[in-house]
Amino acid sequence: MDNWTFGITMTVVGTGATFLILGILVFVIGLLKRGFPLSAGPNQNEKAKGA
Amino acid sequence: MLDGFVMALSGLTQGVRFVFTFQGLPNVVMLGVAAVLLYLAVKKGVEPLLLLPIGFGCLLVNIPLSDLMDEGGLLRFFYDIGISTEIFPLLIFVGIGAMTDFTPLLENPKILLFGAAGQFGIFMTLLLALALGFSQVEAVCIGIIGACDGPTAIYVTSQYAPHLLGAVSVAAYSYMSLVPIIQPPIMRALTTQKERLVRMPMSAASTVSPYTKLLFPIVVTAVTGLIAPKGLPLMGTIMLGNFMKESGVVQRLTGASENEIANIVTLFLGLAIGGTMEGHKFLRPETLAIFGLGFVAICVDTGAGVLLGKLMCFLSGGKINPLIGAAGISAYPMAARVAQVQGQLYDRRNYLLMHAMGANTGGQIGSVMAAAVMLSVLKGFGMA
């Protein structure tokens, strides 16, 4: 593969994939926050028990 | 008898005589470089944990006729057990994970995207390196300086271009420490006064549950590992450290990872990198080119981060300060502090630090992800 093809492919795929994966992570973090809202955390349960 | 004395003295003065020959000149120059590195570390406080052992390793390996990097030599031993095997950067990542608090990022997940923009310099530098005549794998290793992430740069370079390891790692660590000098002019040039004054209030109460913090490292490891498995050692170790920290049940291991293990490994890693800076191998035009390209990489990273910040500012109706985009690199927490300081230059009551910290931790994930993607693409090309 010549340098030009290699460089452009790496740049397009590298930038695109990095954005895509981090975008997926943003979505997954959103799901985590919805699935486990603050009140459901272990510390809150402990606090509730203590109270 | 006299012959014996002459031979003994000749052996003793061999090193001194070598210094005054043309062949010894590169070693003399590198002794000067070692002195500069030690001066920067001791007197100027520039990344002393790394630059001090690197500088001393450079000093040791450039003392004429020293055999510390030859087979069985001390520095060669550190190099073989930690760098050739890629163990040292990974152990450092466990410590970094144990030290990092991802809460600011979890509070506002969208700013993770700054961590992707902050890697743009990697790919621009890769193209420039190819244009300057470096081979394809060398260009990948030089581009990775733009990750602003020492362990990642060492991990990738030790695999694909070990002959560039000294230059790439010294450039990466030097530019990381120069972030407070390099970034502000670019941040000012790319933003308007109005944008710099945007306030980003932080909610007083946290919105992130302990379960979310605990599951975050596992989910990140699984998602990124499935997509770019070649980068799993990097992401897996950083997330292992963070999972230990968030679990709270292995405080001894967490403490050891962020203190004893990280300290010992940093010492050996620095010495081994210094050992690769032998004059005859280091003093080449390519080294200067690598330093120049590294500078370009960090400038482009900063510019891309700020430009994405401007876009997000526009799309959010002026709710995001573009200055925090510059923190989307891996130099943690320096880049976040730079964003905070720059914001407060224009409005002393503007507290951007927590948002910038979020972008900065996003930069840590982004840099590892960019490296993982590059390694996976190389594998796809049949080059890994």
Tab-separated table of N, CA, C and O in Angstrom, chain B residues 37-118:
chain	number	residue	atom	x	y	z
B	37	LEU	N	18.293	17.878	30.489
B	37	LEU	CA	17.126	17.152	31.023
B	37	LEU	C	17.138	17.178	32.552
B	37	LEU	O	16.107	17.409	33.195
B	38	LEU	N	18.321	16.946	33.125
B	38	LEU	CA	18.424	16.951	34.589
B	38	LEU	C	18.146	18.353	35.136
B	38	LEU	O	17.479	18.507	36.167
B	39	TYR	N	18.640	19.374	34.432
B	39	TYR	CA	18.391	20.765	34.861
B	39	TYR	C	16.888	21.064	34.834
B	39	TYR	O	16.331	21.607	35.796
B	40	LEU	N	16.222	20.669	33.721
B	40	LEU	CA	14.780	20.922	33.595
B	40	LEU	C	14.011	20.212	34.709
B	40	LEU	O	13.077	20.765	35.294
B	41	ALA	N	14.442	18.981	35.016
B	41	ALA	CA	13.729	18.205	36.035
B	41	ALA	C	13.950	18.788	37.430
B	41	ALA	O	13.011	18.966	38.199
B	42	VAL	N	15.208	19.106	37.744
B	42	VAL	CA	15.551	19.507	39.123
B	42	VAL	C	15.245	20.983	39.366
B	42	VAL	O	14.623	21.338	40.369
B	43	LYS	N	15.676	21.842	38.453
B	43	LYS	CA	15.555	23.279	38.700
B	43	LYS	C	14.222	23.851	38.239
B	43	LYS	O	13.690	24.773	38.838
B	44	LYS	N	13.697	23.325	37.135
B	44	LYS	CA	12.466	23.897	36.592
B	44	LYS	C	11.227	23.062	36.926
B	44	LYS	O	10.109	23.460	36.587
B	45	GLY	N	11.433	21.885	37.509
B	45	GLY	CA	10.295	21.049	37.880
B	45	GLY	C	9.497	20.536	36.698
B	45	GLY	O	8.306	20.269	36.811
B	46	VAL	N	10.149	20.363	35.550
B	46	VAL	CA	9.465	19.876	34.344
B	46	VAL	C	9.399	18.343	34.408
B	46	VAL	O	10.418	17.677	34.270
B	47	GLU	N	8.199	17.817	34.616
B	47	GLU	CA	7.986	16.365	34.685
B	47	GLU	C	9.160	15.654	35.371
B	47	GLU	O	9.755	14.730	34.806
B	48	PRO	N	9.509	16.036	36.599
B	48	PRO	CA	10.723	15.490	37.214
B	48	PRO	C	10.702	13.973	37.395
B	48	PRO	O	11.750	13.325	37.290
B	49	LEU	N	9.506	13.415	37.635
B	49	LEU	CA	9.437	11.966	37.866
B	49	LEU	C	9.931	11.183	36.653
B	49	LEU	O	10.456	10.081	36.791
B	50	LEU	N	9.749	11.741	35.482
B	50	LEU	CA	10.211	11.057	34.273
B	50	LEU	C	11.540	11.610	33.764
B	50	LEU	O	12.447	10.857	33.423
B	51	LEU	N	11.634	12.946	33.701
B	51	LEU	CA	12.832	13.521	33.071
B	51	LEU	C	14.095	13.272	33.898
B	51	LEU	O	15.184	13.187	33.344
B	52	LEU	N	13.959	13.138	35.210
B	52	LEU	CA	15.170	12.873	36.004
B	52	LEU	C	15.759	11.494	35.694
B	52	LEU	O	16.933	11.402	35.319
B	53	PRO	N	14.968	10.409	35.806
B	53	PRO	CA	15.568	9.115	35.421
B	53	PRO	C	15.940	9.027	33.947
B	53	PRO	O	16.949	8.407	33.604
B	54	ILE	N	15.164	9.679	33.057
B	54	ILE	CA	15.536	9.657	31.629
B	54	ILE	C	16.883	10.355	31.457
B	54	ILE	O	17.793	9.852	30.782
B	55	GLY	N	17.026	11.523	32.093
B	55	GLY	CA	18.285	12.276	31.990
B	55	GLY	C	19.453	11.481	32.540
B	55	GLY	O	20.539	11.448	31.947
B	56	PHE	N	19.232	10.792	33.668
B	56	PHE	CA	20.340	10.032	34.254
B	56	PHE	C	20.671	8.804	33.408
B	56	PHE	O	21.840	8.446	33.239
B	57	GLY	N	19.628	8.179	32.855
B	57	GLY	CA	19.868	7.051	31.953
B	57	GLY	C	20.659	7.493	30.741
B	57	GLY	O	21.579	6.805	30.283
B	58	CYS	N	20.315	8.695	30.236
B	58	CYS	CA	21.028	9.267	29.084
B	58	CYS	C	22.491	9.530	29.449
B	58	CYS	O	23.400	9.262	28.661
B	59	LEU	N	22.707	10.022	30.666
B	59	LEU	CA	24.073	10.266	31.143
B	59	LEU	C	24.865	8.960	31.197
B	59	LEU	O	25.987	8.864	30.692
B	60	LEU	N	24.239	7.940	31.782
B	60	LEU	CA	24.934	6.657	31.953
B	60	LEU	C	25.319	6.034	30.610
B	60	LEU	O	26.444	5.571	30.433
B	61	VAL	N	24.382	6.067	29.672
B	61	VAL	CA	24.626	5.352	28.413
B	61	VAL	C	25.614	6.098	27.508
B	61	VAL	O	26.192	5.515	26.594
B	62	ASN	N	25.797	7.395	27.775
B	62	ASN	CA	26.697	8.170	26.910
B	62	ASN	C	28.081	8.380	27.490
B	62	ASN	O	28.918	9.047	26.874
B	63	ILE	N	28.320	7.834	28.658
B	63	ILE	CA	29.695	7.851	29.155
B	63	ILE	C	30.482	6.901	28.260
B	63	ILE	O	30.088	5.739	28.101
B	64	PRO	N	31.524	7.406	27.619
B	64	PRO	CA	32.190	6.612	26.579
B	64	PRO	C	32.563	5.208	27.055
B	64	PRO	O	33.014	5.026	28.178
B	65	LEU	N	32.319	4.286	26.187
B	65	LEU	CA	32.643	2.871	26.363
B	65	LEU	C	31.864	2.204	27.500
B	65	LEU	O	32.210	1.121	27.936
B	66	SER	N	30.814	2.874	27.982
B	66	SER	CA	29.983	2.195	28.996
B	66	SER	C	29.218	1.091	28.271
B	66	SER	O	28.873	1.215	27.106
B	67	ASP	N	28.965	0.003	28.970
B	67	ASP	CA	28.287	-1.116	28.296
B	67	ASP	C	26.928	-1.376	28.941
B	67	ASP	O	26.464	-2.495	28.989
B	68	LEU	N	26.299	-0.298	29.407
B	68	LEU	CA	25.041	-0.501	30.139
B	68	LEU	C	23.875	-0.913	29.250
B	68	LEU	O	22.890	-1.443	29.739
B	69	MET	N	23.991	-0.610	27.943
B	69	MET	CA	22.905	-1.046	27.044
B	69	MET	C	23.321	-2.259	26.223
B	69	MET	O	22.573	-2.700	25.349
B	70	ASP	N	24.515	-2.804	26.511
B	70	ASP	CA	24.914	-4.028	25.817
B	70	ASP	C	24.231	-5.228	26.484
B	70	ASP	O	23.663	-5.104	27.567
B	71	GLU	N	24.318	-6.354	25.844
B	71	GLU	CA	23.709	-7.568	26.393
B	71	GLU	C	24.187	-7.790	27.831
B	71	GLU	O	25.397	-7.797	28.091
B	72	GLY	N	23.250	-7.908	28.751
B	72	GLY	CA	23.604	-8.132	30.156
B	72	GLY	C	23.829	-6.848	30.941
B	72	GLY	O	24.017	-6.896	32.154
B	73	GLY	N	23.816	-5.692	30.273
B	73	GLY	CA	24.009	-4.407	30.959
B	73	GLY	C	22.785	-4.033	31.774
B	73	GLY	O	21.668	-4.511	31.517
B	74	LEU	N	22.978	-3.136	32.759
B	74	LEU	CA	21.889	-2.766	33.671
B	74	LEU	C	20.693	-2.147	32.940
B	74	LEU	O	19.551	-2.560	33.133
B	75	LEU	N	20.961	-1.142	32.099
B	75	LEU	CA	19.858	-0.464	31.415
B	75	LEU	C	19.182	-1.389	30.397
B	75	LEU	O	17.981	-1.339	30.194
B	76	ARG	N	20.009	-2.241	29.783
B	76	ARG	CA	19.462	-3.204	28.826
B	76	ARG	C	18.507	-4.175	29.524
B	76	ARG	O	17.476	-4.578	28.990
B	77	PHE	N	18.867	-4.513	30.785
B	77	PHE	CA	18.023	-5.399	31.581
B	77	PHE	C	16.646	-4.761	31.794
B	77	PHE	O	15.616	-5.389	31.571
B	78	PHE	N	16.648	-3.467	32.221
B	78	PHE	CA	15.370	-2.770	32.430
B	78	PHE	C	14.577	-2.694	31.119
B	78	PHE	O	13.361	-2.851	31.100
B	79	TYR	N	15.309	-2.428	30.029
B	79	TYR	CA	14.662	-2.307	28.713
B	79	TYR	C	14.004	-3.635	28.314
B	79	TYR	O	12.856	-3.663	27.880
B	80	ASP	N	14.774	-4.719	28.511
B	80	ASP	CA	14.264	-6.028	28.079
B	80	ASP	C	13.071	-6.491	28.907
B	80	ASP	O	12.117	-7.047	28.375
B	81	ILE	N	13.144	-6.256	30.238
B	81	ILE	CA	12.034	-6.797	31.056
B	81	ILE	C	10.789	-5.906	31.008
B	81	ILE	O	9.689	-6.386	31.210
B	82	GLY	N	10.963	-4.617	30.738
B	82	GLY	CA	9.810	-3.730	30.863
B	82	GLY	C	9.319	-3.093	29.587
B	82	GLY	O	8.112	-2.860	29.437
B	83	ILE	N	10.232	-2.794	28.668
B	83	ILE	CA	9.801	-2.081	27.461
B	83	ILE	C	9.589	-3.057	26.309
B	83	ILE	O	8.561	-3.017	25.640
B	84	SER	N	10.548	-3.956	26.118
B	84	SER	CA	10.368	-4.951	25.042
B	84	SER	C	9.116	-5.773	25.284
B	84	SER	O	8.416	-6.154	24.344
B	85	THR	N	8.829	-6.043	26.548
B	85	THR	CA	7.648	-6.854	26.871
B	85	THR	C	6.386	-5.997	26.981
B	85	THR	O	5.292	-6.541	27.174
B	86	GLU	N	6.534	-4.653	26.930
B	86	GLU	CA	5.429	-3.675	27.033
B	86	GLU	C	4.778	-3.662	28.414
B	86	GLU	O	3.680	-3.126	28.593
B	87	ILE	N	5.458	-4.243	29.395
B	87	ILE	CA	4.860	-4.352	30.733
B	87	ILE	C	4.849	-3.000	31.459
B	87	ILE	O	3.867	-2.642	32.116
B	88	PHE	N	5.941	-2.233	31.362
B	88	PHE	CA	6.040	-0.985	32.144
B	88	PHE	C	4.912	0.005	31.851
B	88	PHE	O	4.247	0.468	32.779
B	89	PRO	N	4.664	0.347	30.565
B	89	PRO	CA	3.579	1.310	30.341
B	89	PRO	C	2.225	0.793	30.826
B	89	PRO	O	1.407	1.567	31.316
B	90	LEU	N	2.028	-0.515	30.744
B	90	LEU	CA	0.740	-1.063	31.187
B	90	LEU	C	0.600	-0.985	32.704
B	90	LEU	O	-0.482	-0.673	33.231
B	91	LEU	N	1.699	-1.250	33.426
B	91	LEU	CA	1.639	-1.126	34.889
B	91	LEU	C	1.387	0.323	35.295
B	91	LEU	O	0.666	0.592	36.260
B	92	ILE	N	1.967	1.254	34.548
B	92	ILE	CA	1.716	2.669	34.846
B	92	ILE	C	0.245	3.004	34.609
B	92	ILE	O	-0.359	3.766	35.360
B	93	PHE	N	-0.332	2.385	33.595
B	93	PHE	CA	-1.755	2.628	33.325
B	93	PHE	C	-2.648	2.161	34.478
B	93	PHE	O	-3.667	2.783	34.764
B	94	VAL	N	-2.281	1.048	35.127
B	94	VAL	CA	-3.078	0.600	36.279
B	94	VAL	C	-3.065	1.710	37.345
B	94	VAL	O	-4.096	2.060	37.919
B	95	GLY	N	-1.878	2.291	37.560
B	95	GLY	CA	-1.757	3.388	38.532
B	95	GLY	C	-2.554	4.612	38.112
B	95	GLY	O	-3.233	5.233	38.943
B	96	ILE	N	-2.508	4.947	36.824
B	96	ILE	CA	-3.250	6.127	36.339
B	96	ILE	C	-4.755	5.900	36.546
B	96	ILE	O	-5.473	6.777	37.016
B	97	GLY	N	-5.216	4.694	36.241
B	97	GLY	CA	-6.629	4.371	36.444
B	97	GLY	C	-7.021	4.502	37.904
B	97	GLY	O	-8.104	5.003	38.230
B	98	ALA	N	-6.116	4.061	38.790
B	98	ALA	CA	-6.403	4.130	40.230
B	98	ALA	C	-6.422	5.578	40.727
B	98	ALA	O	-7.041	5.874	41.741
B	99	MET	N	-5.736	6.462	40.021
B	99	MET	CA	-5.669	7.864	40.452
B	99	MET	C	-6.790	8.714	39.847
B	99	MET	O	-7.050	9.809	40.315
B	100	THR	N	-7.401	8.221	38.760
B	100	THR	CA	-8.330	9.079	38.010
B	100	THR	C	-9.757	8.992	38.546
B	100	THR	O	-10.270	7.905	38.802
B	101	ASP	N	-10.370	10.156	38.679
B	101	ASP	CA	-11.773	10.224	39.081
B	101	ASP	C	-12.597	10.615	37.851
B	101	ASP	O	-12.464	11.729	37.342
B	102	PHE	N	-13.410	9.694	37.371
B	102	PHE	CA	-14.190	9.964	36.164
B	102	PHE	C	-15.532	10.663	36.456
B	102	PHE	O	-16.336	10.843	35.545
B	103	THR	N	-15.755	11.029	37.720
B	103	THR	CA	-17.054	11.626	38.066
B	103	THR	C	-17.411	12.852	37.208
B	103	THR	O	-18.533	12.932	36.691
B	104	PRO	N	-16.495	13.831	37.032
B	104	PRO	CA	-16.875	14.996	36.212
B	104	PRO	C	-17.313	14.608	34.799
B	104	PRO	O	-18.200	15.230	34.227
B	105	LEU	N	-16.705	13.564	34.264
B	105	LEU	CA	-17.077	13.088	32.929
B	105	LEU	C	-18.458	12.435	32.963
B	105	LEU	O	-19.291	12.659	32.073
B	106	LEU	N	-18.711	11.651	34.007
B	106	LEU	CA	-19.998	10.962	34.122
B	106	LEU	C	-21.128	11.964	34.383
B	106	LEU	O	-22.276	11.716	34.009
B	107	GLU	N	-20.805	13.072	35.018
B	107	GLU	CA	-21.821	14.109	35.259
B	107	GLU	C	-22.341	14.678	33.936
B	107	GLU	O	-23.510	14.977	33.794
B	108	ASN	N	-21.433	14.855	32.984
B	108	ASN	CA	-21.806	15.454	31.696
B	108	ASN	C	-21.140	14.662	30.568
B	108	ASN	O	-20.104	15.065	30.037
B	109	PRO	N	-21.714	13.489	30.233
B	109	PRO	CA	-21.043	12.560	29.303
B	109	PRO	C	-20.723	13.143	27.935
B	109	PRO	O	-19.774	12.701	27.282
B	110	LYS	N	-21.496	14.151	27.499
B	110	LYS	CA	-21.271	14.694	26.141
B	110	LYS	C	-19.846	15.227	25.964
B	110	LYS	O	-19.300	15.207	24.868
B	111	ILE	N	-19.253	15.678	27.075
B	111	ILE	CA	-17.916	16.267	26.914
B	111	ILE	C	-16.846	15.200	26.641
B	111	ILE	O	-15.702	15.532	26.359
B	112	LEU	N	-17.259	13.925	26.677
B	112	LEU	CA	-16.327	12.859	26.282
B	112	LEU	C	-15.894	13.054	24.825
B	112	LEU	O	-14.787	12.664	24.442
B	113	LEU	N	-16.770	13.688	24.025
B	113	LEU	CA	-16.441	13.886	22.602
B	113	LEU	C	-15.221	14.796	22.424
B	113	LEU	O	-14.526	14.715	21.417
B	114	PHE	N	-14.958	15.664	23.417
B	114	PHE	CA	-13.740	16.483	23.332
B	114	PHE	C	-12.500	15.584	23.321
B	114	PHE	O	-11.472	15.940	22.771
B	115	GLY	N	-12.644	14.428	23.984
B	115	GLY	CA	-11.530	13.472	24.018
B	115	GLY	C	-11.239	12.892	22.641
B	115	GLY	O	-10.126	12.425	22.389
B	116	ALA	N	-12.230	12.910	21.758
B	116	ALA	CA	-11.992	12.434	20.384
B	116	ALA	C	-11.361	13.551	19.556
B	116	ALA	O	-10.410	13.325	18.799
B	117	ALA	N	-11.901	14.774	19.709
B	117	ALA	CA	-11.341	15.905	18.942
B	117	ALA	C	-9.884	16.141	19.315
B	117	ALA	O	-9.058	16.487	18.465
B	118	GLY	N	-9.580	15.912	20.595
B	118	GLY	CA	-8.202	16.138	21.065
B	118	GLY	C	-7.193	15.153	20.509
B	118	GLY	O	-6.004	15.239	20.833
